[in-house]
């Protein structure tokens, strides 16, 4: 049975290029824009609160952070710090969430309507309790560092290390740059690809870096030394090595989420690559980023009985929700009981076939 069409979780007033989910908060952050062109399309970073309402995952807009003439093309998240790729630079932002004021206090300073949320499928005030009052998001710009020096400079990839001590950036000039964080002191710089770097991943021990480039290469580096290159096409006879280009994928640890240039979205089991979910042309246009709801306690509360949830964004301005139903499985005690029954049945059959077997 084919999965249902994915729900539209949120629609932005500009093309979306990236999405991230906070590991410890029910918060999604998505960004994009029209760039510096004077088309009337704005640029911004939108903060969305996620919550279960009536058994369905819902997103409500908490805050719009205006990025002026700069569209955010890439984004990495480390706690409450955002590294946003805008034009040729990496902008470091810090955000904080303020709890809603107690009933009766809002509006005393004339700002009662400031930051009111827009909820898909209903008004904010109709929900009652704290759900009816908006949390305030404050965004602070910490610093800006130029990370690409090509003629058509554009930072195309950014990634924090697991411990938040390193930041890796890559762009149109093909150079991989590693930075100490938060000082943003450059530690390493070398040409990793002939052309644009599409995506970056850092190893858990910060010793290896994986880069994917527009030159049809995916490479594993230790410092500036090439350790190995991924050559999946060698196991697929008859398919040329440049039939497909490495772009990006996201791994939750259990599942692998994929978005395609035709707008399709898929979820696979990470270790076996068995496909569990696929929607053809979910967006109908290139998928620019995907992100899993984290496997943390707040994330599990958002799943609502589903095994996994994946968010996808595209230049159609939509953020869509892909839900993977929980797969049915037999409890361990039942498996043990079946095994014991099978053993007993085998012994009885052997006894009947070969009298005196026991």
mmCIF file of C-alpha atoms in Angstrom:
data_model
loop_
_atom_site.group_PDB
_atom_site.id
_atom_site.type_symbol
_atom_site.label_atom_id
_atom_site.label_comp_id
_atom_site.label_asym_id
_atom_site.label_seq_id
_atom_site.Cartn_x
_atom_site.Cartn_y
_atom_site.Cartn_z
ATOM 1 C CA UNK A 1 0.000 0.000 0.000
ATOM 2 C CA UNK A 2 1.480 3.332 -1.055
ATOM 3 C CA UNK A 3 1.931 5.981 1.649
ATOM 4 C CA UNK A 4 -0.491 8.872 1.798
ATOM 5 C CA UNK A 5 0.578 12.189 0.348
ATOM 6 C CA UNK A 6 2.677 14.013 2.946
ATOM 7 C CA UNK A 7 1.009 16.724 4.976
ATOM 8 C CA UNK A 8 2.036 20.322 4.435
ATOM 9 C CA UNK A 9 3.424 21.290 7.823
ATOM 10 C CA UNK A 10 4.284 24.898 6.980
ATOM 11 C CA UNK A 11 4.377 27.269 4.026
ATOM 12 C CA UNK A 12 6.852 30.154 3.985
ATOM 13 C CA UNK A 13 6.591 33.390 1.975
ATOM 14 C CA UNK A 14 9.878 32.562 0.214
ATOM 15 C CA UNK A 15 11.747 29.555 -1.241
ATOM 16 C CA UNK A 16 13.112 27.250 1.473
ATOM 17 C CA UNK A 17 16.650 25.910 1.270
ATOM 18 C CA UNK A 18 17.381 24.379 4.656
ATOM 19 C CA UNK A 19 15.707 22.951 7.771
ATOM 20 C CA UNK A 20 17.046 21.850 11.157
ATOM 21 C CA UNK A 21 15.393 20.460 14.301
ATOM 22 C CA UNK A 22 16.544 21.283 17.814
ATOM 23 C CA UNK A 23 17.756 18.132 19.623
ATOM 24 C CA UNK A 24 16.250 19.106 22.988
ATOM 25 C CA UNK A 25 13.303 21.351 22.122
ATOM 26 C CA UNK A 26 10.159 20.830 20.025
ATOM 27 C CA UNK A 27 11.507 23.425 17.605
ATOM 28 C CA UNK A 28 12.139 23.433 13.845
ATOM 29 C CA UNK A 29 14.190 26.153 12.147
ATOM 30 C CA UNK A 30 13.898 26.698 8.415
ATOM 31 C CA UNK A 31 15.338 29.407 6.190
ATOM 32 C CA UNK A 32 15.672 30.712 2.645
ATOM 33 C CA UNK A 33 14.655 33.687 0.573
ATOM 34 C CA UNK A 34 14.967 35.392 -2.760
ATOM 35 C CA UNK A 35 18.498 36.708 -2.266
ATOM 36 C CA UNK A 36 19.642 40.177 -3.225
ATOM 37 C CA UNK A 37 17.435 40.379 -6.343
ATOM 38 C CA UNK A 38 14.831 43.123 -6.073
ATOM 39 C CA UNK A 39 11.870 40.843 -6.724
ATOM 40 C CA UNK A 40 9.976 41.598 -3.539
ATOM 41 C CA UNK A 41 10.742 38.145 -2.101
ATOM 42 C CA UNK A 42 12.071 38.519 1.418
ATOM 43 C CA UNK A 43 14.874 36.621 3.143
ATOM 44 C CA UNK A 44 14.610 35.160 6.613
ATOM 45 C CA UNK A 45 14.993 32.446 9.216
ATOM 46 C CA UNK A 46 11.710 31.126 10.625
ATOM 47 C CA UNK A 47 11.363 29.466 14.028
ATOM 48 C CA UNK A 48 8.525 26.936 14.256
ATOM 49 C CA UNK A 49 7.141 25.367 17.417
ATOM 50 C CA UNK A 50 6.161 21.728 16.982
ATOM 51 C CA UNK A 51 3.441 20.085 19.048
ATOM 52 C CA UNK A 52 0.847 17.333 18.954
ATOM 53 C CA UNK A 53 -2.669 18.720 18.539
ATOM 54 C CA UNK A 54 -5.599 16.347 18.146
ATOM 55 C CA UNK A 55 -3.259 13.463 17.405
ATOM 56 C CA UNK A 56 -1.483 15.316 14.580
ATOM 57 C CA UNK A 57 1.890 17.032 14.486
ATOM 58 C CA UNK A 58 1.386 20.757 14.010
ATOM 59 C CA UNK A 59 3.790 23.650 13.410
ATOM 60 C CA UNK A 60 3.192 27.236 14.471
ATOM 61 C CA UNK A 61 5.320 30.232 13.606
ATOM 62 C CA UNK A 62 7.097 31.689 16.633
ATOM 63 C CA UNK A 63 9.425 34.229 15.074
ATOM 64 C CA UNK A 64 10.667 35.593 11.737
ATOM 65 C CA UNK A 65 14.289 36.725 11.746
ATOM 66 C CA UNK A 66 14.918 39.102 8.850
ATOM 67 C CA UNK A 67 18.228 38.497 7.037
ATOM 68 C CA UNK A 68 17.921 41.617 4.888
ATOM 69 C CA UNK A 69 19.284 40.984 1.362
ATOM 70 C CA UNK A 70 20.896 37.637 2.229
ATOM 71 C CA UNK A 71 19.172 34.301 1.622
ATOM 72 C CA UNK A 72 20.251 31.507 3.963
ATOM 73 C CA UNK A 73 21.308 28.572 1.774
ATOM 74 C CA UNK A 74 22.828 26.276 4.413
ATOM 75 C CA UNK A 75 22.505 25.975 8.155
ATOM 76 C CA UNK A 76 24.004 24.036 11.062
ATOM 77 C CA UNK A 77 22.755 23.893 14.638
ATOM 78 C CA UNK A 78 24.693 23.428 17.879
ATOM 79 C CA UNK A 79 22.382 23.866 20.837
ATOM 80 C CA UNK A 80 21.020 27.407 20.624
ATOM 81 C CA UNK A 81 23.659 28.572 18.122
ATOM 82 C CA UNK A 82 23.063 28.703 14.354
ATOM 83 C CA UNK A 83 25.773 28.795 11.689
ATOM 84 C CA UNK A 84 24.017 30.191 8.616
ATOM 85 C CA UNK A 85 25.548 30.244 5.143
ATOM 86 C CA UNK A 86 24.608 33.519 3.492
ATOM 87 C CA UNK A 87 26.320 34.554 0.247
ATOM 88 C CA UNK A 88 30.098 34.195 0.743
ATOM 89 C CA UNK A 89 30.022 34.140 4.538
ATOM 90 C CA UNK A 90 29.056 32.186 7.620
ATOM 91 C CA UNK A 91 26.891 34.156 10.041
ATOM 92 C CA UNK A 92 26.870 32.962 13.645
ATOM 93 C CA UNK A 93 23.566 33.591 15.448
ATOM 94 C CA UNK A 94 22.409 32.776 18.950
ATOM 95 C CA UNK A 95 18.735 32.498 19.831
ATOM 96 C CA UNK A 96 16.872 32.254 23.118
ATOM 97 C CA UNK A 97 13.284 31.333 23.912
ATOM 98 C CA UNK A 98 11.388 33.272 26.554
ATOM 99 C CA UNK A 99 8.450 31.588 28.273
ATOM 100 C CA UNK A 100 5.028 33.216 27.728
ATOM 101 C CA UNK A 101 3.835 35.786 30.227
ATOM 102 C CA UNK A 102 1.192 34.894 32.760
ATOM 103 C CA UNK A 103 -2.444 35.539 31.760
ATOM 104 C CA UNK A 104 -3.454 39.156 32.158
ATOM 105 C CA UNK A 105 0.070 40.589 31.841
ATOM 106 C CA UNK A 106 0.333 40.618 28.047
ATOM 107 C CA UNK A 107 -0.507 43.905 26.408
ATOM 108 C CA UNK A 108 0.258 46.130 29.414
ATOM 109 C CA UNK A 109 3.202 47.611 27.548
ATOM 110 C CA UNK A 110 1.269 47.868 24.308
ATOM 111 C CA UNK A 111 2.949 44.792 22.814
ATOM 112 C CA UNK A 112 0.271 42.212 23.461
ATOM 113 C CA UNK A 113 0.005 41.272 19.777
ATOM 114 C CA UNK A 114 3.750 41.156 19.134
ATOM 115 C CA UNK A 115 4.985 37.753 18.053
ATOM 116 C CA UNK A 116 1.507 36.179 17.919
ATOM 117 C CA UNK A 117 1.700 32.770 16.371
ATOM 118 C CA UNK A 118 -0.054 31.602 13.250
ATOM 119 C CA UNK A 119 -1.244 28.046 13.698
ATOM 120 C CA UNK A 120 -2.106 25.848 10.752
ATOM 121 C CA UNK A 121 -5.622 24.566 11.066
ATOM 122 C CA UNK A 122 -6.868 26.852 13.833
ATOM 123 C CA UNK A 123 -6.363 30.028 15.806
ATOM 124 C CA UNK A 124 -3.782 30.217 18.548
ATOM 125 C CA UNK A 125 -6.212 31.533 21.098
ATOM 126 C CA UNK A 126 -8.606 28.651 20.634
ATOM 127 C CA UNK A 127 -6.193 26.106 22.076
ATOM 128 C CA UNK A 128 -6.168 27.402 25.646
ATOM 129 C CA UNK A 129 -3.436 27.179 28.280
ATOM 130 C CA UNK A 130 0.140 27.899 27.288
ATOM 131 C CA UNK A 131 -0.620 26.740 23.747
ATOM 132 C CA UNK A 132 -2.601 29.935 23.262
ATOM 133 C CA UNK A 133 0.271 32.210 24.278
ATOM 134 C CA UNK A 134 3.358 32.651 22.139
ATOM 135 C CA UNK A 135 6.869 32.093 23.395
ATOM 136 C CA UNK A 136 9.147 34.932 22.404
ATOM 137 C CA UNK A 137 12.276 34.217 20.364
ATOM 138 C CA UNK A 138 15.229 36.574 20.542
ATOM 139 C CA UNK A 139 18.021 36.320 17.968
ATOM 140 C CA UNK A 140 21.484 37.808 18.469
ATOM 141 C CA UNK A 141 24.112 38.110 15.736
ATOM 142 C CA UNK A 142 27.500 37.099 17.140
ATOM 143 C CA UNK A 143 29.904 37.322 14.211
ATOM 144 C CA UNK A 144 30.405 36.917 10.474
ATOM 145 C CA UNK A 145 33.314 35.148 8.777
ATOM 146 C CA UNK A 146 33.992 34.964 5.030
ATOM 147 C CA UNK A 147 34.214 31.307 4.030
ATOM 148 C CA UNK A 148 34.367 31.355 0.215
ATOM 149 C CA UNK A 149 36.671 33.322 -2.085
ATOM 150 C CA UNK A 150 35.674 32.272 -5.602
ATOM 151 C CA UNK A 151 34.455 34.810 -8.201
ATOM 152 C CA UNK A 152 30.876 33.599 -7.673
ATOM 153 C CA UNK A 153 31.387 33.060 -3.965
ATOM 154 C CA UNK A 154 28.743 31.082 -2.090
ATOM 155 C CA UNK A 155 28.967 29.021 1.072
ATOM 156 C CA UNK A 156 27.192 25.775 0.152
ATOM 157 C CA UNK A 157 27.814 23.527 3.167
ATOM 158 C CA UNK A 158 28.329 23.941 6.899
ATOM 159 C CA UNK A 159 28.470 21.412 9.722
ATOM 160 C CA UNK A 160 29.231 21.436 13.457
ATOM 161 C CA UNK A 161 31.149 18.588 15.043
ATOM 162 C CA UNK A 162 29.253 16.447 17.552
ATOM 163 C CA UNK A 163 30.923 18.200 20.499
ATOM 164 C CA UNK A 164 30.423 21.670 19.008
ATOM 165 C CA UNK A 165 34.171 22.396 19.109
ATOM 166 C CA UNK A 166 34.657 22.513 15.319
ATOM 167 C CA UNK A 167 32.820 24.058 12.388
ATOM 168 C CA UNK A 168 33.428 22.893 8.824
ATOM 169 C CA UNK A 169 32.501 24.971 5.779
ATOM 170 C CA UNK A 170 32.647 24.409 2.037
ATOM 171 C CA UNK A 171 31.649 26.476 -0.928
ATOM 172 C CA UNK A 172 31.847 27.217 -4.610
ATOM 173 C CA UNK A 173 35.669 27.444 -4.572
ATOM 174 C CA UNK A 174 36.018 23.740 -3.631
ATOM 175 C CA UNK A 175 37.954 24.457 -0.432
ATOM 176 C CA UNK A 176 37.209 22.737 2.844
ATOM 177 C CA UNK A 177 37.832 24.985 5.842
ATOM 178 C CA UNK A 178 37.836 23.896 9.479
ATOM 179 C CA UNK A 179 37.314 26.472 12.226
ATOM 180 C CA UNK A 180 37.672 26.375 15.984
ATOM 181 C CA UNK A 181 34.386 27.242 17.621
ATOM 182 C CA UNK A 182 33.398 29.676 19.062
ATOM 183 C CA UNK A 183 36.586 31.644 18.324
ATOM 184 C CA UNK A 184 36.232 30.975 14.538
ATOM 185 C CA UNK A 185 40.011 30.675 14.260
ATOM 186 C CA UNK A 186 40.875 28.882 11.027
ATOM 187 C CA UNK A 187 42.549 25.512 11.693
ATOM 188 C CA UNK A 188 42.754 23.940 8.240
ATOM 189 C CA UNK A 189 42.197 24.918 4.619
ATOM 190 C CA UNK A 190 42.702 22.858 1.472
ATOM 191 C CA UNK A 191 41.088 22.195 -1.907
ATOM 192 C CA UNK A 192 38.897 19.119 -1.520
ATOM 193 C CA UNK A 193 37.053 19.189 -4.881
ATOM 194 C CA UNK A 194 37.297 20.604 -8.368
ATOM 195 C CA UNK A 195 34.281 22.820 -8.082
ATOM 196 C CA UNK A 196 31.564 23.280 -5.506
ATOM 197 C CA UNK A 197 31.378 21.337 -2.256
ATOM 198 C CA UNK A 198 27.788 20.148 -1.871
ATOM 199 C CA UNK A 199 27.814 18.644 1.629
ATOM 200 C CA UNK A 200 30.041 17.877 4.631
ATOM 201 C CA UNK A 201 29.926 15.355 7.468
ATOM 202 C CA UNK A 202 32.285 15.193 10.465
ATOM 203 C CA UNK A 203 33.270 11.939 12.137
ATOM 204 C CA UNK A 204 32.340 11.403 15.809
ATOM 205 C CA UNK A 205 35.980 11.755 16.916
ATOM 206 C CA UNK A 206 36.618 14.854 14.746
ATOM 207 C CA UNK A 207 39.428 13.011 12.935
ATOM 208 C CA UNK A 208 37.673 12.304 9.634
ATOM 209 C CA UNK A 209 35.701 14.598 7.355
ATOM 210 C CA UNK A 210 33.500 13.423 4.481
ATOM 211 C CA UNK A 211 32.867 15.796 1.585
ATOM 212 C CA UNK A 212 30.584 15.499 -1.439
ATOM 213 C CA UNK A 213 31.338 17.631 -4.478
ATOM 214 C CA UNK A 214 29.812 18.629 -7.768
ATOM 215 C CA UNK A 215 32.780 16.870 -9.439
ATOM 216 C CA UNK A 216 31.012 13.505 -8.892
ATOM 217 C CA UNK A 217 33.353 12.668 -6.012
ATOM 218 C CA UNK A 218 32.671 11.798 -2.384
ATOM 219 C CA UNK A 219 35.848 11.778 -0.305
ATOM 220 C CA UNK A 220 36.968 10.844 3.203
ATOM 221 C CA UNK A 221 39.727 13.061 4.601
ATOM 222 C CA UNK A 222 42.018 12.933 7.625
ATOM 223 C CA UNK A 223 43.396 16.429 8.000
ATOM 224 C CA UNK A 224 44.227 17.313 4.366
ATOM 225 C CA UNK A 225 45.092 13.742 3.353
ATOM 226 C CA UNK A 226 42.672 11.725 1.238
ATOM 227 C CA UNK A 227 41.863 8.443 3.018
ATOM 228 C CA UNK A 228 39.454 6.992 0.488
ATOM 229 C CA UNK A 229 36.866 7.904 -2.086
ATOM 230 C CA UNK A 230 33.406 6.369 -2.317
ATOM 231 C CA UNK A 231 32.921 4.456 -5.564
ATOM 232 C CA UNK A 232 29.494 2.841 -5.305
ATOM 233 C CA UNK A 233 29.183 2.579 -9.090
ATOM 234 C CA UNK A 234 31.916 -0.095 -9.167
ATOM 235 C CA UNK A 235 29.325 -2.577 -7.883
ATOM 236 C CA UNK A 236 26.796 -1.576 -10.544
ATOM 237 C CA UNK A 237 28.106 -2.823 -13.907
ATOM 238 C CA UNK A 238 26.982 -0.922 -16.936
ATOM 239 C CA UNK A 239 26.346 2.350 -15.079
ATOM 240 C CA UNK A 240 28.911 5.098 -15.807
ATOM 241 C CA UNK A 241 30.654 6.732 -12.877
ATOM 242 C CA UNK A 242 29.102 10.120 -13.707
ATOM 243 C CA UNK A 243 25.530 8.958 -14.067
ATOM 244 C CA UNK A 244 24.725 10.284 -10.596
ATOM 245 C CA UNK A 245 26.172 13.044 -8.457
ATOM 246 C CA UNK A 246 26.644 12.863 -4.704
ATOM 247 C CA UNK A 247 24.464 15.537 -3.129
ATOM 248 C CA UNK A 248 23.250 15.045 0.433
ATOM 249 C CA UNK A 249 21.446 12.640 2.724
ATOM 250 C CA UNK A 250 20.564 12.528 6.429
ATOM 251 C CA UNK A 251 20.987 9.577 8.799
ATOM 252 C CA UNK A 252 19.053 9.420 12.071
ATOM 253 C CA UNK A 253 21.123 6.442 13.214
ATOM 254 C CA UNK A 254 18.288 4.045 12.419
ATOM 255 C CA UNK A 255 16.896 5.472 9.191
ATOM 256 C CA UNK A 256 18.232 7.247 6.122
ATOM 257 C CA UNK A 257 16.238 10.116 4.623
ATOM 258 C CA UNK A 258 16.647 11.090 0.968
ATOM 259 C CA UNK A 259 15.321 13.906 -1.177
ATOM 260 C CA UNK A 260 15.737 14.064 -4.961
ATOM 261 C CA UNK A 261 15.985 16.729 -7.648
ATOM 262 C CA UNK A 262 12.566 15.644 -8.930
ATOM 263 C CA UNK A 263 10.945 16.329 -5.556
ATOM 264 C CA UNK A 264 10.621 12.735 -4.355
ATOM 265 C CA UNK A 265 11.291 11.727 -0.734
ATOM 266 C CA UNK A 266 12.298 8.318 0.647
ATOM 267 C CA UNK A 267 13.143 6.731 3.997
ATOM 268 C CA UNK A 268 15.419 3.676 4.144
ATOM 269 C CA UNK A 269 16.731 1.446 6.930
ATOM 270 C CA UNK A 270 20.265 2.747 7.476
ATOM 271 C CA UNK A 271 22.161 -0.549 7.754
ATOM 272 C CA UNK A 272 20.405 -2.501 4.990
ATOM 273 C CA UNK A 273 19.129 0.331 2.743
ATOM 274 C CA UNK A 274 15.725 -1.379 2.606
ATOM 275 C CA UNK A 275 13.207 1.230 1.476
ATOM 276 C CA UNK A 276 10.314 1.679 3.890
ATOM 277 C CA UNK A 277 8.742 4.883 2.546
ATOM 278 C CA UNK A 278 8.645 6.608 -0.824
ATOM 279 C CA UNK A 279 6.510 9.411 -2.234
ATOM 280 C CA UNK A 280 7.134 10.339 -5.834
ATOM 281 C CA UNK A 281 7.308 14.091 -6.459
ATOM 282 C CA UNK A 282 6.243 14.974 -2.932
ATOM 283 C CA UNK A 283 7.234 18.543 -3.762
ATOM 284 C CA UNK A 284 7.287 18.390 -7.546
ATOM 285 C CA UNK A 285 10.535 20.381 -7.579
ATOM 286 C CA UNK A 286 14.030 19.895 -6.182
ATOM 287 C CA UNK A 287 14.151 18.947 -2.495
ATOM 288 C CA UNK A 288 16.722 21.249 -0.899
ATOM 289 C CA UNK A 289 16.988 19.675 2.568
ATOM 290 C CA UNK A 290 15.581 16.998 4.864
ATOM 291 C CA UNK A 291 15.793 16.496 8.639
ATOM 292 C CA UNK A 292 14.553 13.825 11.042
ATOM 293 C CA UNK A 293 12.635 14.581 14.219
ATOM 294 C CA UNK A 294 15.364 13.713 16.782
ATOM 295 C CA UNK A 295 15.269 10.475 18.762
ATOM 296 C CA UNK A 296 15.271 12.361 22.064
ATOM 297 C CA UNK A 297 12.488 12.494 24.671
ATOM 298 C CA UNK A 298 10.918 15.664 23.194
ATOM 299 C CA UNK A 299 11.235 14.102 19.741
ATOM 300 C CA UNK A 300 9.525 10.870 20.773
ATOM 301 C CA UNK A 301 6.655 12.883 22.236
ATOM 302 C CA UNK A 302 6.168 14.515 18.812
ATOM 303 C CA UNK A 303 6.087 11.216 16.907
ATOM 304 C CA UNK A 304 2.626 10.338 18.215
ATOM 305 C CA UNK A 305 3.069 6.585 17.881
ATOM 306 C CA UNK A 306 4.973 6.712 14.568
ATOM 307 C CA UNK A 307 8.386 5.151 14.243
ATOM 308 C CA UNK A 308 9.994 8.147 12.546
ATOM 309 C CA UNK A 309 9.143 11.563 11.150
ATOM 310 C CA UNK A 310 11.064 13.380 8.421
ATOM 311 C CA UNK A 311 10.703 17.026 7.399
ATOM 312 C CA UNK A 312 11.511 18.062 3.829
ATOM 313 C CA UNK A 313 11.783 21.548 2.331
ATOM 314 C CA UNK A 314 11.993 22.739 -1.263
ATOM 315 C CA UNK A 315 12.030 25.842 -3.387
ATOM 316 C CA UNK A 316 8.238 25.552 -3.587
ATOM 317 C CA UNK A 317 8.273 27.286 -0.142
ATOM 318 C CA UNK A 318 6.729 24.259 1.579
ATOM 319 C CA UNK A 319 7.862 22.236 4.558
ATOM 320 C CA UNK A 320 6.279 18.773 4.385
ATOM 321 C CA UNK A 321 5.917 16.052 6.993
ATOM 322 C CA UNK A 322 6.668 12.401 6.197
ATOM 323 C CA UNK A 323 5.527 9.879 8.815
ATOM 324 C CA UNK A 324 6.766 6.304 9.011
ATOM 325 C CA UNK A 325 4.181 4.075 10.713
ATOM 326 C CA UNK A 326 5.422 1.773 13.439
ATOM 327 C CA UNK A 327 6.213 -1.604 11.934
ATOM 328 C CA UNK A 328 4.429 -4.546 13.503
ATOM 329 C CA UNK A 329 6.722 -6.960 15.304
ATOM 330 C CA UNK A 330 6.268 -10.015 17.497
ATOM 331 C CA UNK A 331 7.131 -9.653 21.196
ATOM 332 C CA UNK A 332 10.258 -11.467 22.385
ATOM 333 C CA UNK A 333 8.318 -13.830 24.661
ATOM 334 C CA UNK A 334 6.185 -14.964 21.733
ATOM 335 C CA UNK A 335 9.252 -15.581 19.572
ATOM 336 C CA UNK A 336 10.814 -17.687 22.351
ATOM 337 C CA UNK A 337 7.567 -19.627 22.734
ATOM 338 C CA UNK A 338 7.414 -20.309 18.992
ATOM 339 C CA UNK A 339 11.042 -21.478 18.983
ATOM 340 C CA UNK A 340 10.394 -23.812 21.910
ATOM 341 C CA UNK A 341 7.309 -25.215 20.172
ATOM 342 C CA UNK A 342 9.296 -25.754 16.970
ATOM 343 C CA UNK A 343 11.977 -27.685 18.866
ATOM 344 C CA UNK A 344 9.402 -29.889 20.589
ATOM 345 C CA UNK A 345 7.598 -30.546 17.288
ATOM 346 C CA UNK A 346 10.892 -31.492 15.603
ATOM 347 C CA UNK A 347 11.733 -33.961 18.365
ATOM 348 C CA UNK A 348 8.289 -35.566 18.163
ATOM 349 C CA UNK A 349 8.558 -35.927 14.384
ATOM 350 C CA UNK A 350 11.961 -37.540 14.700
ATOM 351 C CA UNK A 351 10.603 -39.911 17.335
ATOM 352 C CA UNK A 352 7.768 -40.943 15.016
ATOM 353 C CA UNK A 353 10.055 -41.376 12.034
ATOM 354 C CA UNK A 354 12.810 -43.137 13.939
ATOM 355 C CA UNK A 355 11.399 -45.121 16.894
ATOM 356 C CA UNK A 356 13.893 -45.291 19.702
ATOM 357 C CA UNK A 357 15.447 -41.954 18.676
ATOM 358 C CA UNK A 358 15.206 -40.784 22.280
#
